[in-house]
Tab-separated table of C-alpha atoms in Angstrom:
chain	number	residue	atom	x	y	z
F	851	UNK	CA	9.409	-18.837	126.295
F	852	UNK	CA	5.434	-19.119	126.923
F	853	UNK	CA	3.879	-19.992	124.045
F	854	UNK	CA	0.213	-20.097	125.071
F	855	UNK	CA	-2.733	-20.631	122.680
F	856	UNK	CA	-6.419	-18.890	122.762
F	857	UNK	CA	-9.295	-19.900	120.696
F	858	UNK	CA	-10.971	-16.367	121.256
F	859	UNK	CA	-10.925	-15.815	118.708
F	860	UNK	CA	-4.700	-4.994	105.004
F	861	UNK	CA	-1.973	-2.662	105.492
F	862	UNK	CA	1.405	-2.996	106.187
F	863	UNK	CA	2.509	-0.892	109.612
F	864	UNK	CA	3.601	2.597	109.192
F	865	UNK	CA	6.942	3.299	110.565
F	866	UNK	CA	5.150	5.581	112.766
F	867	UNK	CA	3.254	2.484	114.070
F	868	UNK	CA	6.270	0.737	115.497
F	869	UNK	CA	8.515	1.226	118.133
F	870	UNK	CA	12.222	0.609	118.073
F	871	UNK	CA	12.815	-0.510	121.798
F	872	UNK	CA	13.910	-4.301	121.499
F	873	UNK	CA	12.423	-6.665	124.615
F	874	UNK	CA	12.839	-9.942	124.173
F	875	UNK	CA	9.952	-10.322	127.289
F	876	UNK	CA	7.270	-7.829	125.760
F	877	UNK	CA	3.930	-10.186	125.044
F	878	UNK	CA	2.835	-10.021	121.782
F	879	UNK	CA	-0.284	-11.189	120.184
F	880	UNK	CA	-0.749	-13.696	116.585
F	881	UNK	CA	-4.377	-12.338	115.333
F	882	UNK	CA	-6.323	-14.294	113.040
F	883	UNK	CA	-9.486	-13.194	111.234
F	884	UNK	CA	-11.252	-16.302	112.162
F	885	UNK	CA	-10.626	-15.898	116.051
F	886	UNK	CA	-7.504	-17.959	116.448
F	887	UNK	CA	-4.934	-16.433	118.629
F	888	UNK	CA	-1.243	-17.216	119.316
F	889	UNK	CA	0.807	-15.410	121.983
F	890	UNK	CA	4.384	-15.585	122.545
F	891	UNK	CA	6.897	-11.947	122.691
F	892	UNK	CA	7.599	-8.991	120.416
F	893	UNK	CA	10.420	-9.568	117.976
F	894	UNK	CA	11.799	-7.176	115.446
F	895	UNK	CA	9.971	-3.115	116.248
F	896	UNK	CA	6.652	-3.071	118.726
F	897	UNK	CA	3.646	-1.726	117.005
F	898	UNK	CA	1.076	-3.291	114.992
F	899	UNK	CA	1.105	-4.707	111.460
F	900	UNK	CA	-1.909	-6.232	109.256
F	901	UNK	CA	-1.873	-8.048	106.446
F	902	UNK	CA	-2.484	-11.671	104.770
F	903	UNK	CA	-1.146	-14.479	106.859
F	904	UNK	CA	1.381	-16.780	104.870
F	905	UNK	CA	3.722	-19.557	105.329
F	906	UNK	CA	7.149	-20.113	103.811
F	907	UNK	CA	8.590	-23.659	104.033
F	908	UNK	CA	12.275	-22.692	103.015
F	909	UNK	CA	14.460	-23.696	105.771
F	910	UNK	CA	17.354	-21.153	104.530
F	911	UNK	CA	16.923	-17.856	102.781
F	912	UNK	CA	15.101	-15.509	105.494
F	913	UNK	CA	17.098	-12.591	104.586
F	914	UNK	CA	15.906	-13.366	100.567
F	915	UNK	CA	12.868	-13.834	101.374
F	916	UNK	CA	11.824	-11.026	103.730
F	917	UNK	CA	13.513	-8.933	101.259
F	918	UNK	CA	11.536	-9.969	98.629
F	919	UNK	CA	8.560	-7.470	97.035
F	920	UNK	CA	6.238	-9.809	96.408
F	921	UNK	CA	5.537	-10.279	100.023
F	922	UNK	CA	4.480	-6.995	100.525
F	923	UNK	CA	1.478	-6.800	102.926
F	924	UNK	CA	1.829	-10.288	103.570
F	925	UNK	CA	2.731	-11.596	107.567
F	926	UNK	CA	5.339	-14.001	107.012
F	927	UNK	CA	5.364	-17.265	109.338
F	928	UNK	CA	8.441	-19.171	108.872
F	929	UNK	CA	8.235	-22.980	109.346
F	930	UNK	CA	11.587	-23.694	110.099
F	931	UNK	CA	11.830	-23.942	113.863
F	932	UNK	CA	15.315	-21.746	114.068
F	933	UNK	CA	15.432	-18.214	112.324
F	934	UNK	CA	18.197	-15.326	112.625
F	935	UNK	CA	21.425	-17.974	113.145
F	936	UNK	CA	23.492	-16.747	110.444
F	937	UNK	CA	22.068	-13.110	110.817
F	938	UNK	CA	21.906	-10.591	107.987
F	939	UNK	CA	24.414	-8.830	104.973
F	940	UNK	CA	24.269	-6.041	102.694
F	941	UNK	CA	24.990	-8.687	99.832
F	942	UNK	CA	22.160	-11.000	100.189
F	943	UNK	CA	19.032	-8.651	100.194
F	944	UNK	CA	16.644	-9.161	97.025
F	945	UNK	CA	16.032	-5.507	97.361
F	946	UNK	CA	15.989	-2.046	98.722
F	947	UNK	CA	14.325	-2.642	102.166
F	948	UNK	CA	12.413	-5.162	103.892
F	949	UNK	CA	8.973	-6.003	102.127
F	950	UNK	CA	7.097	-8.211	104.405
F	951	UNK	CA	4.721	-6.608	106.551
F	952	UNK	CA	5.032	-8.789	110.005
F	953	UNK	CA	6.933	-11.837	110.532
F	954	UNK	CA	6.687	-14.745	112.809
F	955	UNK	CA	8.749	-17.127	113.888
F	956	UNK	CA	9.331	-19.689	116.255
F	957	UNK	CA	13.057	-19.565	117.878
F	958	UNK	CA	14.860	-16.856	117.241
F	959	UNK	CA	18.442	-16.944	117.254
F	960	UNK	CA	20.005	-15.276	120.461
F	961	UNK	CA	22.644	-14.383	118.478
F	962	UNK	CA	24.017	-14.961	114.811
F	963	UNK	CA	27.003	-17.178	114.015
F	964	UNK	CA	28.434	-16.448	110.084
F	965	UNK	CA	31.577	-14.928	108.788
F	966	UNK	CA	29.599	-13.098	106.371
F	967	UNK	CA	27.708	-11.481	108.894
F	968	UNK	CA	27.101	-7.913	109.650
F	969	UNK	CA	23.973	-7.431	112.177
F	970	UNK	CA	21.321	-9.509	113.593
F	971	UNK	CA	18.055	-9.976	112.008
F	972	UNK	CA	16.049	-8.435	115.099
F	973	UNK	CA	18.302	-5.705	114.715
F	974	UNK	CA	17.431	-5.575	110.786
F	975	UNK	CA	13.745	-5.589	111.565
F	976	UNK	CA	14.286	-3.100	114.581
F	977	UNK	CA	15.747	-0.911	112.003
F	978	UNK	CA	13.631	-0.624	109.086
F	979	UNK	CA	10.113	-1.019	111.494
F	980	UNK	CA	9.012	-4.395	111.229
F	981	UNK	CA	6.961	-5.628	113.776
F	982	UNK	CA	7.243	-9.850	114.506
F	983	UNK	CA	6.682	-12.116	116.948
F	984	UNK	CA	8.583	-15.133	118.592
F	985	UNK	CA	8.024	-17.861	120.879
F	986	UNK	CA	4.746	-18.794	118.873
F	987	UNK	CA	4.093	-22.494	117.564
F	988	UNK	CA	4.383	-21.893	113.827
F	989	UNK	CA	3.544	-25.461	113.591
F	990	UNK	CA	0.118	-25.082	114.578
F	991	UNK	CA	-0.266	-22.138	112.777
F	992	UNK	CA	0.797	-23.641	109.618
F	993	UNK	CA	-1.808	-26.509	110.155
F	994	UNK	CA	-4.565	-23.920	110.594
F	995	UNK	CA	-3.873	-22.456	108.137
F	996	UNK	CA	-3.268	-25.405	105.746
F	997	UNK	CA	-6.808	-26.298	106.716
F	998	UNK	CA	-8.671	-23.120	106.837
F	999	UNK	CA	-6.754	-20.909	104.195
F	1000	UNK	CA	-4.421	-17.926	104.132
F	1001	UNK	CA	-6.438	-15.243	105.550
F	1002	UNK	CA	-6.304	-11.577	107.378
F	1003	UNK	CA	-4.302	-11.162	110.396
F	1004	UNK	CA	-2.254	-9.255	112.363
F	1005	UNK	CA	0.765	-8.992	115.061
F	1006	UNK	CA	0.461	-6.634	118.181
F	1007	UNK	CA	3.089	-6.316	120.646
F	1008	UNK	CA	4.223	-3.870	123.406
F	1009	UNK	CA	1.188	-1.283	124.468
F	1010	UNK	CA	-0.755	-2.303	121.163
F	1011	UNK	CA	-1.040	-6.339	122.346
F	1012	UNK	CA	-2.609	-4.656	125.919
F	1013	UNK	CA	-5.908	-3.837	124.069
F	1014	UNK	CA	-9.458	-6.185	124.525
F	1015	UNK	CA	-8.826	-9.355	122.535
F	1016	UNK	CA	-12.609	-7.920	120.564
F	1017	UNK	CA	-10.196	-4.975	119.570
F	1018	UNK	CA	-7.559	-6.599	118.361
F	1019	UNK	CA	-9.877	-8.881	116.349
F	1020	UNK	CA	-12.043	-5.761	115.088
F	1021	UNK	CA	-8.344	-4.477	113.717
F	1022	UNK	CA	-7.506	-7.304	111.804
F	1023	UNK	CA	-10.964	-7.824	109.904
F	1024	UNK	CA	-11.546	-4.176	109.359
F	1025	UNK	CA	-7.612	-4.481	107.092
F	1026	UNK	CA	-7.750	-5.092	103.442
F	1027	UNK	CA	-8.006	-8.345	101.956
F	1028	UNK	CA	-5.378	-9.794	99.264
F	1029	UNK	CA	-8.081	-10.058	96.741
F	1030	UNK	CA	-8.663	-7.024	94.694
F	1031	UNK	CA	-4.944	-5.868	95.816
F	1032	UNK	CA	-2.980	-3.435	93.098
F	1033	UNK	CA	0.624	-3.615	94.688
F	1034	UNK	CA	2.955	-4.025	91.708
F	1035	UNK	CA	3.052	0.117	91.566
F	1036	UNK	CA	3.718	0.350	94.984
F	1037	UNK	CA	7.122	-2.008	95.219
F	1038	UNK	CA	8.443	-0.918	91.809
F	1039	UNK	CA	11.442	1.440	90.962
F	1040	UNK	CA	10.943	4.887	89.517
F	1041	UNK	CA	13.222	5.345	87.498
F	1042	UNK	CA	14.905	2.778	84.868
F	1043	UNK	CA	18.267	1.584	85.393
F	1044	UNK	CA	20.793	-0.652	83.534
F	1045	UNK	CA	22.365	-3.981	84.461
F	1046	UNK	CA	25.380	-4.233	82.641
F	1047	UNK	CA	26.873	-8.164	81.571
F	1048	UNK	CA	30.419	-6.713	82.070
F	1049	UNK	CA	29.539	-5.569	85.497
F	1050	UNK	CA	28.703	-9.424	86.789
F	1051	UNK	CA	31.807	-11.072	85.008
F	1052	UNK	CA	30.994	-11.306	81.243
F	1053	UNK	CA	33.520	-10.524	79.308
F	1054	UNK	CA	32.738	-8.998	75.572
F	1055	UNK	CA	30.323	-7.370	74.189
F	1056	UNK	CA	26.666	-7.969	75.047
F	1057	UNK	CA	24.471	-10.996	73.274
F	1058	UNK	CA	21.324	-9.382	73.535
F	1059	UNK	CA	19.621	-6.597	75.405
F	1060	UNK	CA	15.712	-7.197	76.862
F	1061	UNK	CA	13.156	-5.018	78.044
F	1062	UNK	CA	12.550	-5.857	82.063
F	1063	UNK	CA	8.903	-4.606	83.776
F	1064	UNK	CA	9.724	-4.475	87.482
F	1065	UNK	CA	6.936	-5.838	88.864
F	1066	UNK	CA	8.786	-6.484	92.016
F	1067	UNK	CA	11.662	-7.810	90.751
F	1068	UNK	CA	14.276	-9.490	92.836
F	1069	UNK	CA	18.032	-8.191	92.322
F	1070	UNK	CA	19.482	-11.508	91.513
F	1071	UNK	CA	17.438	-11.992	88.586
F	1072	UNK	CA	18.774	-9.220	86.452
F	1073	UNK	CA	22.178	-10.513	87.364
F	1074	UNK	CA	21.355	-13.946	85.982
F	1075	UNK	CA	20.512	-12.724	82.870
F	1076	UNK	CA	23.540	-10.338	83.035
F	1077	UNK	CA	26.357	-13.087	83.704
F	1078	UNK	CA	24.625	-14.773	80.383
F	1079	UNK	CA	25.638	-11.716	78.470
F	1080	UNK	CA	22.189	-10.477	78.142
F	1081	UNK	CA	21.720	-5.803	79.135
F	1082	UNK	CA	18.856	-5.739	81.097
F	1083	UNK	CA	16.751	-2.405	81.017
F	1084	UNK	CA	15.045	-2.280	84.417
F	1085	UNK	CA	11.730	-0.607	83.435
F	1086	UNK	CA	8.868	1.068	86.480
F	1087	UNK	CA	5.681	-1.227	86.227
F	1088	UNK	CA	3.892	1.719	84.394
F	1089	UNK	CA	5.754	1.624	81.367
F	1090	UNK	CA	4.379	1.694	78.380
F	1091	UNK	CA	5.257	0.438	74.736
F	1092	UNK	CA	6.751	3.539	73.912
F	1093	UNK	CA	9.123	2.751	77.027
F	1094	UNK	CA	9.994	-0.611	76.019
F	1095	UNK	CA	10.610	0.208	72.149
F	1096	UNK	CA	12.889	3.377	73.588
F	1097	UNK	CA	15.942	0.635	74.739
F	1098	UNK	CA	15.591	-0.995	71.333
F	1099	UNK	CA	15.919	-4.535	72.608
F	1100	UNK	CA	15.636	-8.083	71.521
F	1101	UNK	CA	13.721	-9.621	74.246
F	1102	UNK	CA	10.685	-8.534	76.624
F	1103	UNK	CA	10.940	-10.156	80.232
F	1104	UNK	CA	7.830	-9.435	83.248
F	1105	UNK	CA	8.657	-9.888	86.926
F	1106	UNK	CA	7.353	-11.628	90.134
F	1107	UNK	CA	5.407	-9.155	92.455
F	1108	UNK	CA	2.831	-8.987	94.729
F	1109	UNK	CA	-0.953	-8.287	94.359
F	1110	UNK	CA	-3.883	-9.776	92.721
F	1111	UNK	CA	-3.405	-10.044	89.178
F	1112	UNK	CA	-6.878	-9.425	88.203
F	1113	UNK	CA	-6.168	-5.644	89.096
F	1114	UNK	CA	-3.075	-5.574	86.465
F	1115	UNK	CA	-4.826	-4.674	83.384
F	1116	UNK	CA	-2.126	-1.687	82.244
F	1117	UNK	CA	0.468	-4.546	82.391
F	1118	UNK	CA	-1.654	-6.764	80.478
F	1119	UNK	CA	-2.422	-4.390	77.979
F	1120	UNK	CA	1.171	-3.644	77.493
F	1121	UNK	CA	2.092	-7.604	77.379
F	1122	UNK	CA	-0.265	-7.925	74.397
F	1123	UNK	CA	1.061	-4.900	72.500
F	1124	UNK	CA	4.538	-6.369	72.761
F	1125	UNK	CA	3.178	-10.184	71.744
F	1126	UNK	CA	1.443	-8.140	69.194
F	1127	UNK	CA	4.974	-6.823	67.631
F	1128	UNK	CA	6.007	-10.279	68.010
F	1129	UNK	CA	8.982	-9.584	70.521
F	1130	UNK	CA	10.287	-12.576	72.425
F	1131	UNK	CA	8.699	-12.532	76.126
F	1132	UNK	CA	9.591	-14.344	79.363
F	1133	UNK	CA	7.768	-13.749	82.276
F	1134	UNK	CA	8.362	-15.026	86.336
F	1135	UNK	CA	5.671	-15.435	89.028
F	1136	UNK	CA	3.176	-12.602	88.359
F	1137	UNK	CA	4.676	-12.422	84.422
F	1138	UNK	CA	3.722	-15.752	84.145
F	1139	UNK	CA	0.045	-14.689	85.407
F	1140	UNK	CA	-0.197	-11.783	83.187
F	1141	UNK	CA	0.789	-14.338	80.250
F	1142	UNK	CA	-2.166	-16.076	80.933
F	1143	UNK	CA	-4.388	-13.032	81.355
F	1144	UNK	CA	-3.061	-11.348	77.890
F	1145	UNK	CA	-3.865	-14.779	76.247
F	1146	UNK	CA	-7.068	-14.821	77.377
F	1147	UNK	CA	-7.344	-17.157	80.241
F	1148	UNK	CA	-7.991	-16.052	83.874
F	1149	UNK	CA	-6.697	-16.260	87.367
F	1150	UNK	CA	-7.920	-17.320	90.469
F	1151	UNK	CA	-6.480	-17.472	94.569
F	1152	UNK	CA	-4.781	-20.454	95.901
F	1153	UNK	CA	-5.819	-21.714	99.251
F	1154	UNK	CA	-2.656	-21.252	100.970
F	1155	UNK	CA	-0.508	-20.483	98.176
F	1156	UNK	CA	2.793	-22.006	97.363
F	1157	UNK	CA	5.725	-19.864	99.507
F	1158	UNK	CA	9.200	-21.841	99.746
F	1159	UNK	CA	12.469	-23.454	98.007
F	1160	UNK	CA	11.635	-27.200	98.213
F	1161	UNK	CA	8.289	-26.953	95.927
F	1162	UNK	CA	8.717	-30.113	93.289
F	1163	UNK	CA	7.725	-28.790	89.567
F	1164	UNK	CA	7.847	-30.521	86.073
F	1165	UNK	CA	8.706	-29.930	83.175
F	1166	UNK	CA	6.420	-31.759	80.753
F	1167	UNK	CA	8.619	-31.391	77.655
F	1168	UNK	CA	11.437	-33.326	79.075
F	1169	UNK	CA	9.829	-35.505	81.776
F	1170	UNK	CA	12.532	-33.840	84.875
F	1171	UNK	CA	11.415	-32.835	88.210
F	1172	UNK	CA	12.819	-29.566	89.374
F	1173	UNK	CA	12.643	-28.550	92.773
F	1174	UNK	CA	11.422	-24.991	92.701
F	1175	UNK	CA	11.997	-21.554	94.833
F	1176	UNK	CA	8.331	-20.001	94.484
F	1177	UNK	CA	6.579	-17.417	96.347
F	1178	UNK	CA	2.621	-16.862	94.822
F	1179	UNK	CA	-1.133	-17.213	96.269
F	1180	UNK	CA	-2.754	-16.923	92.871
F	1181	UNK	CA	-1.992	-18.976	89.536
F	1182	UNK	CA	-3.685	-19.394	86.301
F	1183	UNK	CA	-6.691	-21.431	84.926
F	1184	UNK	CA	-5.391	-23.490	81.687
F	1185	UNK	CA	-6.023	-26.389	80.522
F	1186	UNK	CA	-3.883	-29.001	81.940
F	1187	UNK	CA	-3.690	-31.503	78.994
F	1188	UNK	CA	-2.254	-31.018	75.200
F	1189	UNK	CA	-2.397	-27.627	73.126
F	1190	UNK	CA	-5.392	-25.450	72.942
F	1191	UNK	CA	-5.597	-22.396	71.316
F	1192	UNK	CA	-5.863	-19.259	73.570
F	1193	UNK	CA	-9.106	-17.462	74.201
F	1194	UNK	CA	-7.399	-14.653	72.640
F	1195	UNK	CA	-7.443	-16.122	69.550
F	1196	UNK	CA	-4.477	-14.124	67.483
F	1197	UNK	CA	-1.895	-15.704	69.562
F	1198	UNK	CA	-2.732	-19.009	68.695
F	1199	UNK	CA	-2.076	-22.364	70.316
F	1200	UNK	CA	-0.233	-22.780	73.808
F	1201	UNK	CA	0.253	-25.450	76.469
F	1202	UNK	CA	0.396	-26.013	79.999
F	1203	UNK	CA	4.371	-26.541	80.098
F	1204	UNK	CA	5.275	-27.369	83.692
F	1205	UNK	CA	2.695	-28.253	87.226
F	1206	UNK	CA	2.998	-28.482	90.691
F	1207	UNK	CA	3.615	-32.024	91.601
F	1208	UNK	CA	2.011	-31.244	95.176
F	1209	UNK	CA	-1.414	-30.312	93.401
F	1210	UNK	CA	-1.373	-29.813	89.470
F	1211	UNK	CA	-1.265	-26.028	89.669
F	1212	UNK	CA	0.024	-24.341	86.349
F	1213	UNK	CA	3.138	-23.695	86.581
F	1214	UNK	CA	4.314	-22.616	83.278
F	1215	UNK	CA	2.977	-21.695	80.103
F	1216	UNK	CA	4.602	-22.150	76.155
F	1217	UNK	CA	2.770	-20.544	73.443
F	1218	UNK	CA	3.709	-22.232	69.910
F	1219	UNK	CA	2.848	-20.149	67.471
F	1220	UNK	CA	4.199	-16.867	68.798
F	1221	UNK	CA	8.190	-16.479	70.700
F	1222	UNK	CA	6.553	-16.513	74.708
F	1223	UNK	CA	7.033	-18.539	77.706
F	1224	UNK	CA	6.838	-17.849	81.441
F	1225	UNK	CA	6.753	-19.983	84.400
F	1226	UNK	CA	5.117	-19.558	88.325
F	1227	UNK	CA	8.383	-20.192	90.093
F	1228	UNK	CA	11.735	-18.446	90.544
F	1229	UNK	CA	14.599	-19.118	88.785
F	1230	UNK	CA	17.003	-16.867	90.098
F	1231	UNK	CA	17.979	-19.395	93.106
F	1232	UNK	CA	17.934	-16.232	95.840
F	1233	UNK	CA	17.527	-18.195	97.644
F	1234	UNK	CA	17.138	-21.408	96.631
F	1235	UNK	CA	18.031	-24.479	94.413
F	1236	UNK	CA	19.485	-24.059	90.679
F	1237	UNK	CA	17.254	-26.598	89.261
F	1238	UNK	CA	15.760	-24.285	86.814
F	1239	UNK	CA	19.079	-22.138	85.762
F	1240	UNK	CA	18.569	-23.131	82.512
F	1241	UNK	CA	15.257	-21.278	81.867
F	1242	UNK	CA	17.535	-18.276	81.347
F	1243	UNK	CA	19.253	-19.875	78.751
F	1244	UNK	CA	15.924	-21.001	77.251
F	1245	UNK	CA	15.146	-17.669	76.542
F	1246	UNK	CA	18.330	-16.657	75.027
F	1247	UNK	CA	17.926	-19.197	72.836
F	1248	UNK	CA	14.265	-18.131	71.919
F	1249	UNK	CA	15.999	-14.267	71.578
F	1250	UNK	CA	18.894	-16.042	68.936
F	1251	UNK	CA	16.497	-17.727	67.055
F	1252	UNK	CA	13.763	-14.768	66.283
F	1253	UNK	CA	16.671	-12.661	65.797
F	1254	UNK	CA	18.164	-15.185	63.079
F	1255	UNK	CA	14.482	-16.283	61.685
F	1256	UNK	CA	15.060	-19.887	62.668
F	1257	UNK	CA	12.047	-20.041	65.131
F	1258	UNK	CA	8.784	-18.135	66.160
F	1259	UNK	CA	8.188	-19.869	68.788
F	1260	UNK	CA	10.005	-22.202	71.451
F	1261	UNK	CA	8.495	-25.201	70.849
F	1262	UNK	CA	10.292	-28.267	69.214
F	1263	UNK	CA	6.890	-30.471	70.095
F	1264	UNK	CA	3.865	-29.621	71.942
F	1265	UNK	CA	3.582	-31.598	75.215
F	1266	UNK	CA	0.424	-33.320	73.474
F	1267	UNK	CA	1.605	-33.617	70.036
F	1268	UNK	CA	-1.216	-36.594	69.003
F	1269	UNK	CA	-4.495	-33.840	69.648
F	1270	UNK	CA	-4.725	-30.914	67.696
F	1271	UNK	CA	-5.436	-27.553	69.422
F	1272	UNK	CA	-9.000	-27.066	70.335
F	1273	UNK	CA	-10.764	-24.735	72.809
F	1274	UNK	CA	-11.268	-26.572	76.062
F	1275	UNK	CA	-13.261	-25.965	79.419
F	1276	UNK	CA	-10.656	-25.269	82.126
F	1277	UNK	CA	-11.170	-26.478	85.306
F	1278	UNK	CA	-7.923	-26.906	87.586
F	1279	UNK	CA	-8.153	-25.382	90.751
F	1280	UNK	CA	-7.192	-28.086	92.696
F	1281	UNK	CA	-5.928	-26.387	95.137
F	1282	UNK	CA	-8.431	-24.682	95.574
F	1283	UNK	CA	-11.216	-27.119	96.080
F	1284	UNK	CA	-9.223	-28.972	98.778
């Protein structure tokens, strides 16, 4: 296939956008907001889509990660050369439906090859409307974007990728930016629903039941926490306290999602009324962001984000390197060194508790004083490593000893035990000064 390169120079596609007519020879058109342009043919449904250019570095998982909410309005280029080989399955989906709002990829698999599965991935995206591009150098684009930043863009194939390359430019910069972008609503459930331990192979009665805000929440996270014993109450991202104290449970857990978390100001008014009763709390990806916000500190937007399986992380309490499944383009602004106590001042002290080993980004958070912890990554392994399994357990553990009075917080040291907690200036987005 062509894969020809012009310098010439946000919502997801409608349904009503995209055609369902598969041609592996229709051109289709890579838009970026600065100019770039990458052609190469349609792959997936013909239309248009817009959104926030990404990349994802996980060389396995497509099916878990175009599945997964927090990718909503995001274009999706995959840097592994070779996508669609072991096609897709009803099992492995994170969700109800496909989330990602284009998706681009270099050589798509003529066919799949897997016992497990059921249809091909062009068919998948054919299906459900997503429109995606192959035959495209996601190297290069990766390396722009690397260098310039995530920004707008957009995929047009069939009659759209026909239009004046002005248009198709004028299209992509007139679509909404990431910043500023309330999504969390938009990808969560309805209605609440129950995850049941003796559903996913625990046998007895359940340990604990928690409180879960569906954010965006992948399916296999639930289930983690289910084959540990723990009932999980799958709660609509505009619950309220009321909500959460209705299930009676033991523990409070936030999701990952999509969206800027500057905009989630219900959730983080909800966060502190539960860290007010002193409920245990975990939070993943964006509950790790709203951690930071309900404490006090804020957030800010990566350069290109951190999208992938292979993303190195430690833990600073026991010195081990975990190689991390994350998916996020914002993080939080903490101090990096020792305990410090949060802006919010009634919550006490707290400490960075894991970073990015690729660029010092927080990537977790331990309060001391009161029973919270979260983390930027995903522990859930769908898909990607188990490194960080035991983060589930951690929590149970935090759950068992609040419940007995042992503990009120998960700390047995702070990373910095030798300086005492003290207000600091924060100043740590390396990232995003690069």
């Amino acid at each position: 296939m062509p894969r020809v390169e012009s310098k010439t120079v946000t919502e997801t596609a409608t349904p009503q956008a995209a055609t369902v007519a598969p041609a592996a020879s229709t051109p289709a058109v890579f838009v970026l907001e600065d100019g770039r342009m990458f052609r190469g043919t349609s792959y997936g449904a013909q239309g248009t889509a817009l959104g926030e250019a990404v990349f994802a570095t996980g060389m396995t998982g497509y099916q878990e990660t175009i599945t997964d909410p927090s990718y909503a309005r995001q274009l999706v280029v995959q840097t592994a050369p070779h996508i669609g080989n072991t096609g897709v399955n009803s099992d492995d989906a994170e969700s109800r439906r496909i989330w990602v709002a284009g998706y681009i990829v270099r050589d798509a698999a003529r066919r799949p090859s897997n016992w497990r599965s059921e249809r091909s991935l062009d068919e998948e995206l054919i299906e459900q409307g997503i429109v995606g591009i192959q035959g495209v150098d996601t190297r290069a684009i990766t390396r722009h974007l690397r260098e310039h930043k995530t920004m707008r863009a957009g995929i047009f194939s069939g009659d759209a990728a026909k239009a004046p390359d002005k248009e198709l430019l004028d299209a992509v910069l007139a679509s909404a930016p990431m910043e500023g972008a309330r999504l969390a609503e938009e990808v969560s459930v309805d209605k609440a629903y129950v995850v049941d331990p003796k559903d996913h192979g625990w046998d007895g009665e359940a340990r604990f039941s928690i409180a879960a805000i569906d954010l965006g929440i992948k399916a296999m996270t639930p289930i983690r926490f289910a084959e540990r014993g723990v009932r999980v109450h799958v709660l609509p991202a505009t619950s309220t306290l009321e909500d959460v104290k209705a299930v009676n449970p033991d523990g409070f857990f936030m999701s990952n999602g999509p969206g800027d978390p500057a905009t989630a100001d219900a959730q983080v008014k909800l966060l502190r009324s539960v860290l007010d009763e002193k409920l245990p709390y975990f939070g993943i990806c964006f509950g790790n962001q709203i951690l930071g916000r309900a404490l006090g500190f804020g957030t800010y937007k990566l350069r290109y984000g951190h999208r992938g399986i292979n993303q190195p992380v430690m833990d600073r309490r026991t010195g081990k390197v975990e190689i991390t499944s994350q998916n996020h383009g914002f993080a939080v602004d903490a101090p990096l060194d020792g305990a410090t106590q949060a802006p919010e001042e009634r919550y006490g002290r707290v400490e960075v508790s894991h970073i990015s080993l690729n660029d010092d980004v927080v990537e977790g958070l331990a309060c001391l004083d009161i029973p919270a912890f979260s983390v930027q990554y995903h522990p859930e392994a769908a898909a990607g490593p188990h490194d960080a399994a035991y983060l589930f357990d951690r929590f149970i553990d935090l759950m068992e000893g609040t419940r007995d009075g042992r503990t009120a917080n998960l700390s047995k040291e702070p990373v910095d035990s030798a300086h005492p907690a003290a207000p600091q200036k924060t100043d740590n987005k390396t990232e995003d000064k690069k």
